[in-house]
């Protein structure tokens, strides 16, 4: 991960997908809106939503029944929904709203019920976020959610979330391209195991934040509360650049282009 830097060996980002277990559910990626990445059958197969979890019966006794949730039903349940804490407008793009948390369910739980639970959890957590700082800087709630999704993908260490947020805010204010590779990976569906090719850095996808100034069209993940709060309250620093350190977790932050470029050379970035 980095800003206007990594062309190889960068910590990847992918759409918010994870496997379904008996006691914990992470959201599969929401279907994308027109103009964004197309959700293909291959991408569905790569989602980790499984129907292998064992159900919990009332009273806490374990059942031998298999949970009937599956990726196709889950995607169908996310295609047209209202997020009441945002607006009464029906949304066809739920990326960012499917809150990552632990969800208990029974064998008879439907995909729609699971999505309802995720949206309800999102609204409960969202209500605790103070948006006054962001609004004072002309950012909408959806902008904050989009920034939070980038923080979720970029920051592997809790203490760096507000620093990444500060870089995004500072670059937006300076009218600089964000240059965040995680958005490009999302837009072009570049797998975590693949490096970003130089030709892909020039791709005109609207998620290429190297080419286009401003935020990507939609969130690129479903962020947790810590990332949302960081997006609403960035650190008070002047950083404009960051790049991943050799430990693959922490980042080097700076406001100096020359210091940033020197770090890239010293750490083998191509």
Backbone as JSON, one array per atom type, in Angstrom:
{
  "sequence": "XXXXXXXXXXXXXXXXXXXXXXXXXXXXXXXXXXXXXXXXXXXXXXXXXXXXXXXXXXXXXXXXXXXXXXXXXXXXXXXXXXXXXXXXXXXXXXXXXXXXXXXXXXXXXXXXXXXXXXXXXXXXXXXXXXXXXXXXXXXXXXXXXXXXXXXXXXXXXXXXXXXXXXXXXXXXXXXXXXXXXXXXXXXXXXXXXXXXXXXXXXXXXXXXXXXXXXXXXXXXXXXXXXXXXXXXXXXXXXXXXXXXXXXXXXXXXXXXXXXXXXXXXXXXXX",
  "N": [[0.84, -1.18, 0.0], [0.38, 2.29, -0.59], [0.98, 5.72, -1.49], [0.77, 7.0, -4.61], [2.91, 5.38, -5.5], [3.59, 2.4, -5.2], [4.31, -0.07, -7.51], [4.7, -2.68, -7.45], [4.72, -5.51, -5.24], [2.9, -4.57, -3.27], [0.68, -4.18, -0.49], [-2.28, -5.83, -1.0], [-5.66, -4.98, -2.02], [-9.03, -6.08, -1.85], [-12.43, -6.72, -2.86], [-14.98, -6.6, -0.33], [-15.03, -9.53, 0.94], [-15.54, -12.61, 2.58], [-15.31, -15.71, 4.42], [-18.18, -17.54, 5.54], [-18.96, -18.48, 8.77], [-19.92, -20.52, 11.65], [-20.35, -18.81, 13.85], [-19.52, -16.34, 13.1], [-19.77, -13.81, 10.66], [-18.53, -12.4, 7.79], [-19.02, -9.81, 5.41], [-19.85, -10.6, 2.02], [-18.72, -9.23, -1.11], [-20.54, -6.43, -2.25], [-22.76, -6.18, -5.09], [-21.74, -4.31, -7.95], [-22.23, -0.9, -9.01], [-23.46, 0.61, -12.08], [-20.9, 1.39, -14.4], [-18.88, 0.81, -12.7], [-16.79, -1.92, -11.52], [-17.56, -5.08, -12.99], [-19.55, -7.65, -11.67], [-18.69, -10.86, -11.85], [-19.31, -14.36, -12.71], [-17.07, -15.77, -12.05], [-15.96, -14.13, -10.08], [-17.91, -14.36, -8.14], [-17.54, -17.0, -7.44], [-15.13, -16.79, -6.16], [-15.73, -15.5, -3.87], [-16.01, -15.83, -0.33], [-18.25, -16.76, 0.84], [-19.85, -19.34, 2.26], [-21.87, -22.32, 2.41], [-21.49, -24.03, 4.56], [-21.63, -23.9, 7.25], [-22.55, -24.93, 10.55], [-25.74, -25.0, 12.09], [-27.16, -23.08, 14.8], [-29.33, -24.08, 17.25], [-32.39, -22.96, 18.87], [-31.91, -22.26, 22.32], [-29.32, -22.98, 22.34], [-28.39, -25.46, 21.53], [-26.64, -27.53, 19.3], [-27.34, -28.11, 15.91], [-27.65, -30.71, 13.43], [-28.22, -29.82, 10.94], [-27.46, -28.22, 7.84], [-26.53, -24.86, 7.21], [-28.41, -22.86, 5.02], [-27.57, -20.69, 3.63], [-26.13, -19.01, 0.81], [-23.8, -17.86, -1.69], [-25.02, -16.83, -4.04], [-27.7, -16.25, -3.32], [-27.19, -14.41, -1.36], [-25.98, -12.28, -2.77], [-28.15, -11.57, -4.39], [-29.83, -10.57, -2.44], [-28.66, -8.16, -1.85], [-29.04, -6.42, -3.91], [-30.94, -4.38, -4.25], [-31.67, -2.19, -1.99], [-32.69, -0.31, 0.9], [-30.95, 1.94, 2.92], [-31.66, 2.99, 5.85], [-30.53, 4.83, 7.67], [-29.1, 6.49, 6.08], [-30.59, 7.45, 3.82], [-33.89, 7.51, 2.32], [-33.69, 6.6, -0.15], [-33.53, 4.07, -2.57], [-30.91, 1.78, -2.87], [-28.6, 0.42, -5.17], [-26.05, -0.24, -4.86], [-24.29, -1.56, -2.41], [-21.8, -1.75, -1.3], [-19.69, -1.05, 1.35], [-21.72, -0.6, 3.2], [-22.36, -3.02, 4.36], [-21.98, -4.19, 7.26], [-19.06, -5.36, 8.88], [-19.04, -7.84, 11.18], [-19.83, -10.0, 13.99], [-22.32, -12.4, 13.53], [-25.04, -14.18, 14.67], [-26.95, -17.02, 13.69], [-29.65, -19.12, 12.49], [-30.49, -22.37, 11.11], [-32.57, -21.86, 9.42], [-32.26, -19.24, 8.71], [-32.38, -16.64, 6.34], [-30.77, -15.24, 3.4], [-31.61, -12.62, 2.99], [-32.38, -11.9, 5.57], [-29.91, -11.97, 6.85], [-28.55, -9.88, 5.49], [-30.23, -7.78, 6.27], [-29.6, -7.76, 8.99], [-26.92, -6.99, 8.88], [-27.13, -4.4, 7.77], [-28.63, -3.16, 9.76], [-26.8, -3.32, 11.87], [-24.79, -1.71, 10.81], [-26.13, 0.8, 10.79], [-26.57, 1.19, 13.53], [-23.93, 1.49, 14.48], [-23.03, 3.58, 12.89], [-24.52, 5.71, 13.83], [-23.11, 6.52, 16.04], [-21.02, 8.03, 15.22], [-19.31, 11.07, 14.93], [-19.79, 13.53, 12.68], [-19.14, 16.16, 12.29], [-16.61, 17.39, 11.87], [-15.87, 16.45, 9.32], [-18.02, 17.4, 7.76], [-17.57, 20.13, 7.99], [-15.55, 20.39, 6.26], [-16.64, 20.11, 3.83], [-17.33, 17.52, 3.14], [-19.4, 14.78, 2.4], [-21.59, 12.43, 4.15], [-21.42, 10.01, 2.67], [-18.98, 10.38, 1.39], [-17.29, 10.21, 3.61], [-17.69, 7.54, 4.31], [-16.62, 6.32, 2.05], [-13.93, 7.14, 2.24], [-13.33, 5.84, 4.63], [-13.45, 3.19, 3.79], [-11.17, 3.0, 2.2], [-9.21, 3.42, 4.11], [-9.62, 1.12, 5.61], [-8.59, -0.81, 3.88], [-5.97, 0.04, 3.53], [-4.63, 0.48, 6.0], [-2.94, -1.52, 8.17], [-2.29, -1.47, 10.77], [-3.6, -0.38, 13.8], [-2.95, 2.14, 14.89], [-2.29, 3.65, 12.7], [-4.48, 4.38, 11.26], [-5.75, 6.94, 11.46], [-3.71, 8.47, 10.49], [-3.45, 7.68, 7.8], [-5.96, 8.58, 7.02], [-5.53, 11.32, 7.33], [-3.64, 11.84, 5.29], [-5.26, 11.39, 3.05], [-7.26, 13.39, 3.37], [-5.58, 15.68, 3.27], [-4.52, 15.51, 0.69], [-6.84, 15.69, -0.84], [-7.59, 18.31, -0.18], [-5.42, 19.69, -1.26], [-5.87, 19.23, -3.87], [-4.67, 17.09, -5.13], [-4.08, 14.02, -6.88], [-5.19, 11.03, -5.28], [-3.82, 8.61, -5.53], [-3.93, 5.95, -4.58], [-3.32, 2.59, -4.42], [-5.05, 0.56, -3.68], [-7.62, 1.25, -4.53], [-7.41, 0.98, -7.28], [-6.88, -1.75, -7.51], [-9.33, -2.72, -6.66], [-11.07, -1.68, -8.65], [-10.14, -2.9, -11.02], [-10.23, -5.52, -10.36], [-7.93, -6.87, -9.46], [-6.22, -9.58, -8.28], [-5.2, -10.39, -4.88], [-2.79, -11.75, -4.94], [-1.41, -10.92, -7.12], [0.85, -8.65, -8.74], [0.56, -5.14, -9.46], [0.47, -4.18, -12.77], [2.41, -2.06, -14.93], [0.98, -1.16, -17.15], [-1.61, -1.32, -16.18], [-1.67, 0.76, -14.42], [-2.3, 2.89, -15.97], [-4.88, 2.51, -16.71], [-8.19, 3.54, -17.57], [-10.24, 3.2, -15.67], [-12.74, 4.44, -13.42], [-11.95, 4.07, -10.84], [-9.29, 4.48, -10.69], [-7.23, 6.14, -8.9], [-4.87, 7.35, -9.36], [-4.99, 8.56, -11.81], [-7.28, 10.18, -11.71], [-8.47, 12.95, -9.92], [-9.8, 13.37, -6.6], [-12.3, 11.39, -4.82], [-12.87, 7.8, -5.21], [-15.66, 6.36, -7.1], [-17.33, 4.83, -5.42], [-17.4, 3.25, -2.15], [-14.71, 0.92, -1.44], [-14.66, -1.27, 0.1], [-16.15, -2.82, 3.01], [-16.05, -1.0, 5.74], [-14.88, -1.24, 9.17], [-15.9, 0.03, 12.44], [-13.74, 1.43, 13.6], [-12.22, 2.33, 11.41], [-14.13, 3.95, 10.19], [-14.48, 5.93, 12.12], [-11.91, 7.02, 12.1], [-11.89, 8.07, 9.54], [-13.71, 10.11, 9.86], [-12.42, 11.72, 11.66], [-9.51, 12.67, 11.08], [-5.94, 12.51, 11.75], [-4.13, 15.32, 13.05], [-1.99, 16.28, 11.14], [0.52, 17.08, 8.65], [1.0, 15.31, 6.57], [1.53, 14.06, 3.29], [2.26, 11.86, 1.87], [2.74, 8.32, 1.89], [4.25, 5.11, 2.39], [4.66, 1.58, 2.35], [6.5, -0.11, 4.87], [9.31, -2.36, 5.35], [8.41, -4.38, 6.99], [5.94, -5.02, 6.14], [3.63, -4.13, 7.33], [3.64, -1.69, 8.8], [3.82, 1.84, 7.94], [5.72, 4.36, 6.27], [5.5, 7.76, 6.77], [5.24, 11.06, 5.44], [5.55, 14.59, 4.77], [7.1, 15.5, 2.82], [8.09, 15.43, -0.51], [10.62, 14.79, -1.5], [11.77, 13.35, 0.62], [10.05, 11.22, 0.65], [10.48, 10.07, -1.93], [13.15, 9.36, -1.6], [12.92, 7.41, 0.38], [11.56, 5.45, -1.1], [13.51, 4.67, -2.98], [15.51, 3.7, -1.28], [14.27, 1.51, -0.22], [13.75, -0.24, -2.21], [11.59, 0.07, -4.03], [10.07, -0.12, -7.22]],
  "CA": [[0.0, 0.0, 0.0], [1.15, 3.5, -0.63], [0.39, 6.81, -2.24], [1.5, 7.31, -5.83], [4.2, 4.74, -5.43], [3.86, 0.99, -5.4], [3.95, -0.76, -8.74], [4.87, -4.1, -7.18], [4.87, -5.88, -3.84], [2.1, -3.73, -2.4], [-0.36, -4.91, 0.2], [-3.41, -5.74, -1.91], [-7.03, -4.8, -1.55], [-10.03, -6.79, -2.63], [-13.77, -6.4, -2.39], [-15.19, -7.13, 1.02], [-15.57, -10.88, 0.91], [-14.92, -13.49, 3.57], [-16.11, -16.93, 4.55], [-19.25, -17.58, 6.52], [-18.76, -19.53, 9.75], [-21.09, -20.7, 12.49], [-20.6, -17.72, 14.76], [-19.06, -15.04, 12.58], [-20.02, -13.6, 9.24], [-18.0, -11.2, 7.16], [-19.85, -9.62, 4.23], [-19.34, -10.74, 0.67], [-18.74, -7.95, -1.8], [-21.81, -6.04, -2.83], [-22.7, -5.99, -6.52], [-21.27, -2.97, -8.26], [-23.11, -0.06, -9.8], [-23.07, 0.82, -13.47], [-19.69, 2.17, -14.54], [-17.86, 0.22, -11.84], [-16.39, -3.27, -11.92], [-18.66, -6.02, -13.22], [-19.49, -8.83, -10.79], [-18.75, -12.0, -12.74], [-19.48, -15.65, -12.06], [-15.78, -16.14, -11.46], [-15.8, -13.38, -8.85], [-18.8, -14.97, -7.17], [-16.92, -18.23, -6.96], [-14.01, -16.46, -5.29], [-16.2, -15.01, -2.58], [-15.83, -16.87, 0.67], [-19.51, -17.07, 1.48], [-20.04, -20.78, 2.15], [-23.04, -22.89, 3.09], [-20.94, -25.16, 5.28], [-21.67, -23.68, 8.69], [-23.57, -25.68, 11.27], [-26.7, -24.06, 12.67], [-27.36, -23.04, 16.24], [-30.73, -24.21, 17.55], [-32.81, -22.22, 20.07], [-31.45, -22.91, 23.54], [-27.89, -23.17, 22.25], [-28.0, -26.79, 21.12], [-26.16, -27.55, 17.92], [-28.12, -28.95, 15.01], [-26.9, -31.32, 12.34], [-28.62, -29.24, 9.67], [-26.55, -27.28, 7.22], [-27.1, -23.55, 6.94], [-28.73, -22.81, 3.6], [-27.08, -19.47, 3.0], [-25.17, -19.21, -0.26], [-23.35, -16.62, -2.29], [-25.96, -16.29, -5.03], [-28.83, -15.66, -2.6], [-26.68, -13.23, -0.65], [-25.84, -11.21, -3.75], [-29.49, -11.14, -4.78], [-30.4, -9.8, -1.33], [-28.0, -6.86, -1.75], [-29.13, -5.7, -5.18], [-31.81, -3.21, -4.18], [-32.0, -2.06, -0.58], [-32.7, 1.02, 1.5], [-30.17, 2.07, 4.14], [-32.48, 4.05, 6.44], [-29.76, 5.87, 8.35], [-28.52, 7.38, 5.06], [-31.7, 8.1, 3.13], [-34.94, 6.58, 1.91], [-33.39, 6.23, -1.53], [-33.17, 2.66, -2.77], [-29.54, 1.68, -3.36], [-28.19, -0.81, -5.85], [-24.63, -0.41, -4.52], [-24.22, -1.66, -0.95], [-20.43, -1.81, -0.81], [-19.47, -0.09, 2.41], [-22.81, -0.62, 4.17], [-22.54, -4.36, 4.92], [-21.06, -4.03, 8.37], [-18.34, -6.57, 9.26], [-19.2, -8.13, 12.6], [-20.26, -11.37, 14.28], [-23.77, -12.56, 13.41], [-25.56, -15.51, 14.97], [-28.07, -17.34, 12.81], [-30.19, -20.47, 12.55], [-30.5, -23.05, 9.81], [-33.61, -21.28, 8.57], [-31.94, -17.85, 8.4], [-32.27, -16.37, 4.91], [-29.78, -14.24, 3.01], [-32.19, -11.3, 3.23], [-32.31, -11.63, 7.01], [-28.51, -11.66, 7.16], [-28.28, -8.53, 5.0], [-30.94, -6.88, 7.17], [-28.83, -7.66, 10.24], [-25.71, -6.2, 8.6], [-27.51, -3.0, 7.6], [-29.02, -2.67, 11.08], [-25.56, -3.12, 12.63], [-24.15, -0.51, 10.26], [-26.83, 2.0, 11.24], [-26.31, 1.38, 14.97], [-22.57, 2.0, 14.65], [-22.92, 4.87, 12.2], [-25.14, 6.73, 14.68], [-22.16, 6.94, 17.08], [-19.92, 8.76, 14.58], [-19.46, 12.52, 14.86], [-19.42, 13.93, 11.32], [-19.02, 17.61, 12.18], [-15.32, 17.77, 11.29], [-15.92, 16.18, 7.88], [-18.96, 18.32, 7.13], [-16.94, 21.44, 7.93], [-14.63, 20.36, 5.12], [-17.48, 19.87, 2.65], [-17.42, 16.1, 2.82], [-20.7, 14.19, 2.7], [-21.48, 11.14, 4.85], [-20.95, 8.97, 1.74], [-17.55, 10.61, 1.24], [-16.62, 9.67, 4.8], [-17.73, 6.08, 4.19], [-15.66, 5.95, 1.01], [-12.59, 7.3, 2.83], [-13.17, 4.76, 5.61], [-13.18, 1.93, 3.08], [-9.76, 3.02, 1.8], [-8.43, 3.22, 5.34], [-9.75, -0.3, 5.95], [-7.7, -1.58, 3.02], [-4.59, 0.52, 3.56], [-4.01, 0.48, 7.33], [-2.89, -2.82, 8.84], [-1.99, -1.18, 12.17], [-4.65, 0.51, 14.29], [-2.44, 3.49, 15.12], [-2.05, 4.37, 11.45], [-5.73, 4.69, 10.55], [-5.97, 8.38, 11.38], [-2.64, 9.04, 9.66], [-3.88, 7.45, 6.41], [-7.06, 9.51, 6.8], [-4.96, 12.66, 7.17], [-3.06, 11.93, 3.95], [-6.37, 11.51, 2.1], [-7.82, 14.74, 3.53], [-4.61, 16.67, 2.82], [-4.44, 15.43, -0.76], [-8.08, 16.26, -1.38], [-7.52, 19.77, -0.02], [-4.4, 20.19, -2.18], [-6.3, 18.85, -5.23], [-3.72, 16.1, -5.64], [-4.63, 12.66, -6.99], [-4.92, 10.24, -4.08], [-2.77, 7.64, -5.88], [-4.01, 4.79, -3.69], [-3.38, 1.39, -5.25], [-6.18, -0.29, -3.29], [-8.78, 1.57, -5.36], [-7.17, 0.4, -8.6], [-7.08, -3.2, -7.38], [-10.77, -2.95, -6.6], [-11.67, -1.37, -9.93], [-9.71, -3.84, -12.06], [-10.32, -6.87, -9.81], [-6.59, -7.44, -9.42], [-6.16, -10.46, -7.1], [-4.17, -10.05, -3.9], [-1.53, -12.44, -5.21], [-0.79, -10.37, -8.33], [1.36, -7.29, -8.72], [-0.07, -4.23, -10.4], [1.32, -3.96, -13.94], [2.51, -0.65, -15.32], [-0.11, -0.85, -18.07], [-2.82, -1.14, -15.39], [-1.61, 2.07, -13.78], [-2.87, 3.86, -16.92], [-6.24, 2.11, -17.07], [-9.11, 4.65, -17.31], [-11.32, 2.92, -14.73], [-12.95, 5.56, -12.49], [-11.31, 3.74, -9.57], [-7.84, 4.75, -10.79], [-7.0, 7.41, -8.21], [-3.66, 7.97, -9.88], [-5.37, 9.37, -12.98], [-8.36, 11.12, -11.44], [-8.49, 13.56, -8.6], [-11.01, 13.14, -5.84], [-12.56, 10.05, -4.3], [-13.44, 6.85, -6.16], [-17.12, 6.5, -7.17], [-18.0, 4.12, -4.34], [-16.47, 2.57, -1.24], [-14.03, -0.24, -2.01], [-14.73, -2.32, 1.12], [-17.06, -2.49, 4.1], [-15.14, -0.69, 6.84], [-15.3, -1.36, 10.55], [-16.13, 1.29, 13.13], [-12.48, 2.16, 13.82], [-11.87, 3.02, 10.16], [-15.12, 5.01, 9.97], [-14.16, 7.04, 13.02], [-10.69, 7.65, 11.61], [-12.25, 8.87, 8.36], [-14.42, 11.29, 10.32], [-11.52, 12.53, 12.49], [-8.11, 12.37, 10.76], [-4.9, 13.09, 12.62], [-3.76, 16.7, 12.74], [-0.62, 16.25, 10.61], [0.58, 17.63, 7.28], [1.5, 14.28, 5.68], [0.97, 13.93, 1.93], [2.77, 10.63, 1.27], [3.1, 7.19, 2.74], [4.62, 3.88, 1.69], [4.8, 0.47, 3.28], [7.85, -0.46, 5.32], [9.73, -3.73, 5.04], [7.69, -5.36, 7.8], [4.68, -5.28, 5.45], [2.5, -3.72, 8.17], [3.73, -0.27, 9.11], [4.09, 2.73, 6.81], [6.52, 5.58, 6.4], [4.67, 8.93, 6.43], [6.01, 12.3, 5.32], [4.98, 15.68, 3.98], [8.15, 15.88, 1.86], [8.21, 14.59, -1.71], [12.0, 14.3, -1.63], [11.95, 12.3, 1.63], [9.26, 10.08, 0.18], [11.19, 9.43, -3.04], [14.36, 8.75, -1.05], [12.48, 6.18, 1.04], [11.25, 4.46, -2.12], [14.78, 4.17, -3.52], [16.23, 2.95, -0.24], [13.53, 0.3, 0.13], [13.62, -1.12, -3.37], [10.38, 0.22, -4.84], [10.36, 0.1, -8.63]],
  "C": [[0.88, 1.23, 0.0], [0.43, 4.54, -1.46], [1.29, 7.14, -3.41], [2.86, 6.65, -5.85], [4.17, 3.34, -5.97], [3.4, 0.5, -6.76], [4.16, -2.25, -8.58], [4.98, -4.29, -5.67], [4.11, -4.97, -2.89], [1.05, -4.56, -1.71], [-1.66, -4.74, -0.57], [-4.71, -5.38, -1.21], [-7.94, -5.63, -2.41], [-11.39, -6.37, -2.12], [-14.04, -7.13, -1.08], [-15.85, -8.49, 0.98], [-14.82, -11.74, 1.92], [-15.82, -14.68, 3.78], [-17.1, -16.81, 5.69], [-19.0, -18.75, 7.46], [-19.96, -19.59, 10.69], [-21.38, -19.47, 13.32], [-20.18, -16.37, 14.21], [-19.31, -14.97, 11.09], [-19.33, -12.32, 8.83], [-18.74, -11.04, 5.84], [-19.13, -9.97, 2.94], [-19.47, -9.41, -0.02], [-20.12, -7.67, -2.36], [-21.67, -5.95, -4.34], [-22.41, -4.54, -6.84], [-22.24, -2.22, -9.14], [-22.59, 0.1, -11.22], [-21.86, 1.74, -13.54], [-18.57, 1.65, -13.67], [-17.51, -1.16, -12.32], [-17.61, -4.16, -12.09], [-18.46, -7.24, -12.32], [-19.71, -10.06, -11.66], [-18.97, -13.28, -11.97], [-18.19, -16.1, -11.4], [-15.57, -15.41, -10.14], [-16.71, -13.94, -7.77], [-18.16, -16.22, -6.57], [-15.78, -17.95, -6.01], [-14.46, -15.9, -3.96], [-16.16, -16.17, -1.59], [-17.13, -17.18, 1.41], [-19.82, -18.53, 1.23], [-21.33, -21.22, 2.83], [-22.62, -24.13, 3.87], [-21.09, -25.04, 6.79], [-22.78, -24.49, 9.33], [-24.45, -24.69, 12.02], [-26.73, -24.15, 14.18], [-28.87, -23.08, 16.51], [-31.11, -23.35, 18.75], [-32.41, -22.99, 21.33], [-29.98, -23.25, 23.49], [-27.45, -24.54, 21.84], [-27.66, -26.8, 19.64], [-26.98, -28.53, 17.09], [-27.21, -29.59, 13.98], [-27.24, -30.75, 11.0], [-27.54, -28.3, 9.15], [-27.25, -25.95, 6.99], [-27.27, -23.4, 5.43], [-28.31, -21.52, 2.93], [-26.1, -19.81, 1.89], [-24.89, -17.88, -0.95], [-24.36, -16.01, -3.25], [-27.14, -15.62, -4.34], [-28.4, -14.38, -1.88], [-26.54, -12.05, -1.61], [-27.19, -10.67, -4.18], [-30.11, -10.25, -3.7], [-29.79, -8.41, -1.2], [-28.26, -5.96, -2.96], [-29.99, -4.45, -5.13], [-32.32, -3.07, -2.75], [-32.01, -0.58, -0.18], [-31.84, 0.96, 2.76], [-30.78, 3.25, 4.9], [-31.7, 5.15, 7.14], [-29.04, 6.8, 7.37], [-29.62, 8.17, 4.35], [-32.75, 7.05, 2.82], [-34.75, 6.15, 0.47], [-32.98, 4.76, -1.6], [-31.8, 2.59, -3.44], [-29.3, 0.34, -4.05], [-26.72, -1.1, -5.59], [-24.51, -0.39, -3.0], [-22.8, -1.82, -0.44], [-20.23, -0.69, 0.2], [-20.51, -0.16, 3.52], [-22.98, -1.96, 4.88], [-21.54, -4.54, 6.07], [-20.39, -5.35, 8.76], [-18.39, -6.79, 10.76], [-19.56, -9.6, 12.77], [-21.78, -11.43, 14.26], [-24.15, -14.0, 13.71], [-26.78, -15.77, 14.09], [-28.47, -18.79, 12.99], [-30.18, -21.09, 11.16], [-31.52, -22.43, 8.87], [-33.35, -19.81, 8.22], [-31.75, -17.67, 6.89], [-31.19, -15.32, 4.65], [-30.32, -12.83, 3.26], [-32.15, -10.94, 4.71], [-30.88, -11.28, 7.43], [-28.16, -10.25, 6.71], [-28.99, -7.5, 5.87], [-30.16, -6.67, 8.46], [-27.58, -6.82, 10.03], [-26.03, -4.72, 8.45], [-27.94, -2.39, 8.93], [-27.79, -2.41, 11.95], [-24.83, -1.88, 12.14], [-24.81, 0.75, 10.82], [-26.62, 2.26, 12.73], [-24.93, 2.0, 15.19], [-22.42, 3.39, 14.04], [-23.48, 6.0, 13.06], [-24.19, 7.25, 15.75], [-21.04, 7.81, 16.52], [-20.24, 10.24, 14.48], [-18.93, 13.01, 13.51], [-19.16, 15.43, 11.19], [-17.71, 18.06, 11.54], [-15.35, 17.59, 9.77], [-16.85, 17.14, 7.17], [-18.37, 19.72, 7.0], [-15.96, 21.54, 6.78], [-15.35, 19.91, 3.84], [-17.48, 18.42, 2.2], [-18.8, 15.58, 3.25], [-20.52, 12.93, 3.53], [-20.98, 10.02, 3.93], [-19.47, 9.14, 1.45], [-16.78, 10.01, 2.41], [-16.59, 8.14, 4.74], [-16.73, 5.6, 3.15], [-14.23, 6.06, 1.52], [-12.33, 6.18, 3.83], [-12.85, 3.44, 4.94], [-11.73, 1.86, 2.61], [-8.86, 2.82, 3.0], [-8.45, 1.75, 5.73], [-8.79, -1.15, 5.14], [-6.24, -1.18, 3.19], [-3.9, 0.34, 4.91], [-4.1, -0.9, 7.96], [-2.67, -2.66, 10.34], [-2.98, -0.13, 12.66], [-4.17, 1.96, 14.42], [-2.2, 4.29, 13.86], [-3.33, 4.78, 10.74], [-5.93, 6.2, 10.39], [-4.88, 9.08, 10.58], [-2.97, 8.86, 8.18], [-5.02, 8.41, 6.08], [-6.53, 10.92, 6.56], [-4.35, 12.85, 5.78], [-4.17, 12.13, 2.91], [-6.98, 12.91, 2.18], [-6.87, 15.79, 2.95], [-4.49, 16.68, 1.3], [-5.7, 15.97, -1.42], [-8.04, 17.79, -1.31], [-6.52, 20.38, -1.0], [-4.74, 19.9, -3.64], [-5.25, 17.97, -5.91], [-4.45, 14.78, -5.86], [-4.27, 11.86, -5.75], [-3.84, 9.2, -4.34], [-2.77, 6.41, -5.01], [-4.25, 3.53, -4.51], [-4.56, 0.49, -4.91], [-7.41, 0.0, -4.13], [-8.62, 0.97, -6.76], [-7.36, -1.12, -8.56], [-8.58, -3.52, -7.36], [-11.41, -2.76, -7.98], [-11.36, -2.37, -11.03], [-9.77, -5.29, -11.59], [-8.97, -7.57, -9.85], [-6.46, -8.28, -8.16], [-5.04, -10.05, -6.15], [-2.81, -10.64, -4.2], [-0.8, -11.87, -6.41], [-0.27, -8.97, -8.09], [0.57, -6.44, -9.71], [0.91, -3.95, -11.54], [1.33, -2.48, -14.3], [1.39, -0.25, -16.27], [-1.42, -0.62, -17.3], [-2.83, 0.21, -14.68], [-2.2, 3.16, -14.67], [-4.31, 3.53, -17.3], [-7.23, 3.22, -16.69], [-10.27, 4.32, -16.38], [-11.5, 4.1, -13.78], [-12.37, 5.3, -11.1], [-9.8, 3.95, -9.6], [-7.57, 6.12, -10.18], [-5.62, 7.98, -8.48], [-4.0, 8.93, -11.02], [-6.35, 10.48, -12.63], [-8.27, 11.66, -10.02], [-9.82, 13.27, -7.9], [-11.15, 11.69, -5.42], [-13.03, 9.11, -5.4], [-14.97, 6.92, -6.11], [-17.87, 5.89, -6.01], [-16.96, 3.67, -3.31], [-15.87, 1.34, -1.92], [-14.01, -1.42, -1.03], [-15.8, -1.92, 2.11], [-16.22, -2.25, 5.35], [-15.75, -0.97, 8.21], [-15.41, 0.01, 11.2], [-14.85, 2.09, 13.32], [-12.06, 2.93, 12.57], [-12.85, 4.16, 9.88], [-14.81, 6.21, 10.86], [-12.88, 7.76, 12.6], [-10.99, 8.54, 10.4], [-12.98, 10.14, 8.76], [-13.51, 12.25, 11.1], [-10.07, 12.18, 12.18], [-7.15, 13.0, 11.75], [-4.57, 14.5, 12.14], [-2.28, 16.74, 12.34], [-0.66, 16.75, 9.17], [1.04, 16.6, 6.25], [0.76, 14.28, 4.34], [1.34, 12.6, 1.28], [2.89, 9.54, 2.33], [3.44, 6.0, 1.85], [4.9, 2.81, 2.72], [6.26, 0.21, 3.61], [8.1, -1.94, 5.05], [8.99, -4.77, 5.87], [6.31, -5.68, 7.24], [3.45, -4.9, 6.27], [2.5, -2.2, 8.4], [4.06, 0.53, 7.85], [5.01, 3.87, 7.23], [5.65, 6.74, 5.93], [5.56, 10.17, 6.36], [5.2, 13.33, 4.55], [5.92, 16.08, 2.85], [8.22, 14.91, 0.69], [9.61, 14.0, -1.83], [12.26, 13.19, -0.6], [11.2, 11.04, 1.22], [10.0, 9.34, -0.93], [12.47, 8.76, -2.57], [14.01, 7.43, -0.35], [12.21, 5.09, 0.01], [12.53, 3.84, -2.69], [15.48, 3.27, -2.52], [15.56, 1.62, 0.1], [13.13, -0.53, -1.07], [12.33, -1.03, -4.16], [10.78, 0.52, -6.28], [9.53, 1.19, -9.22]]
}
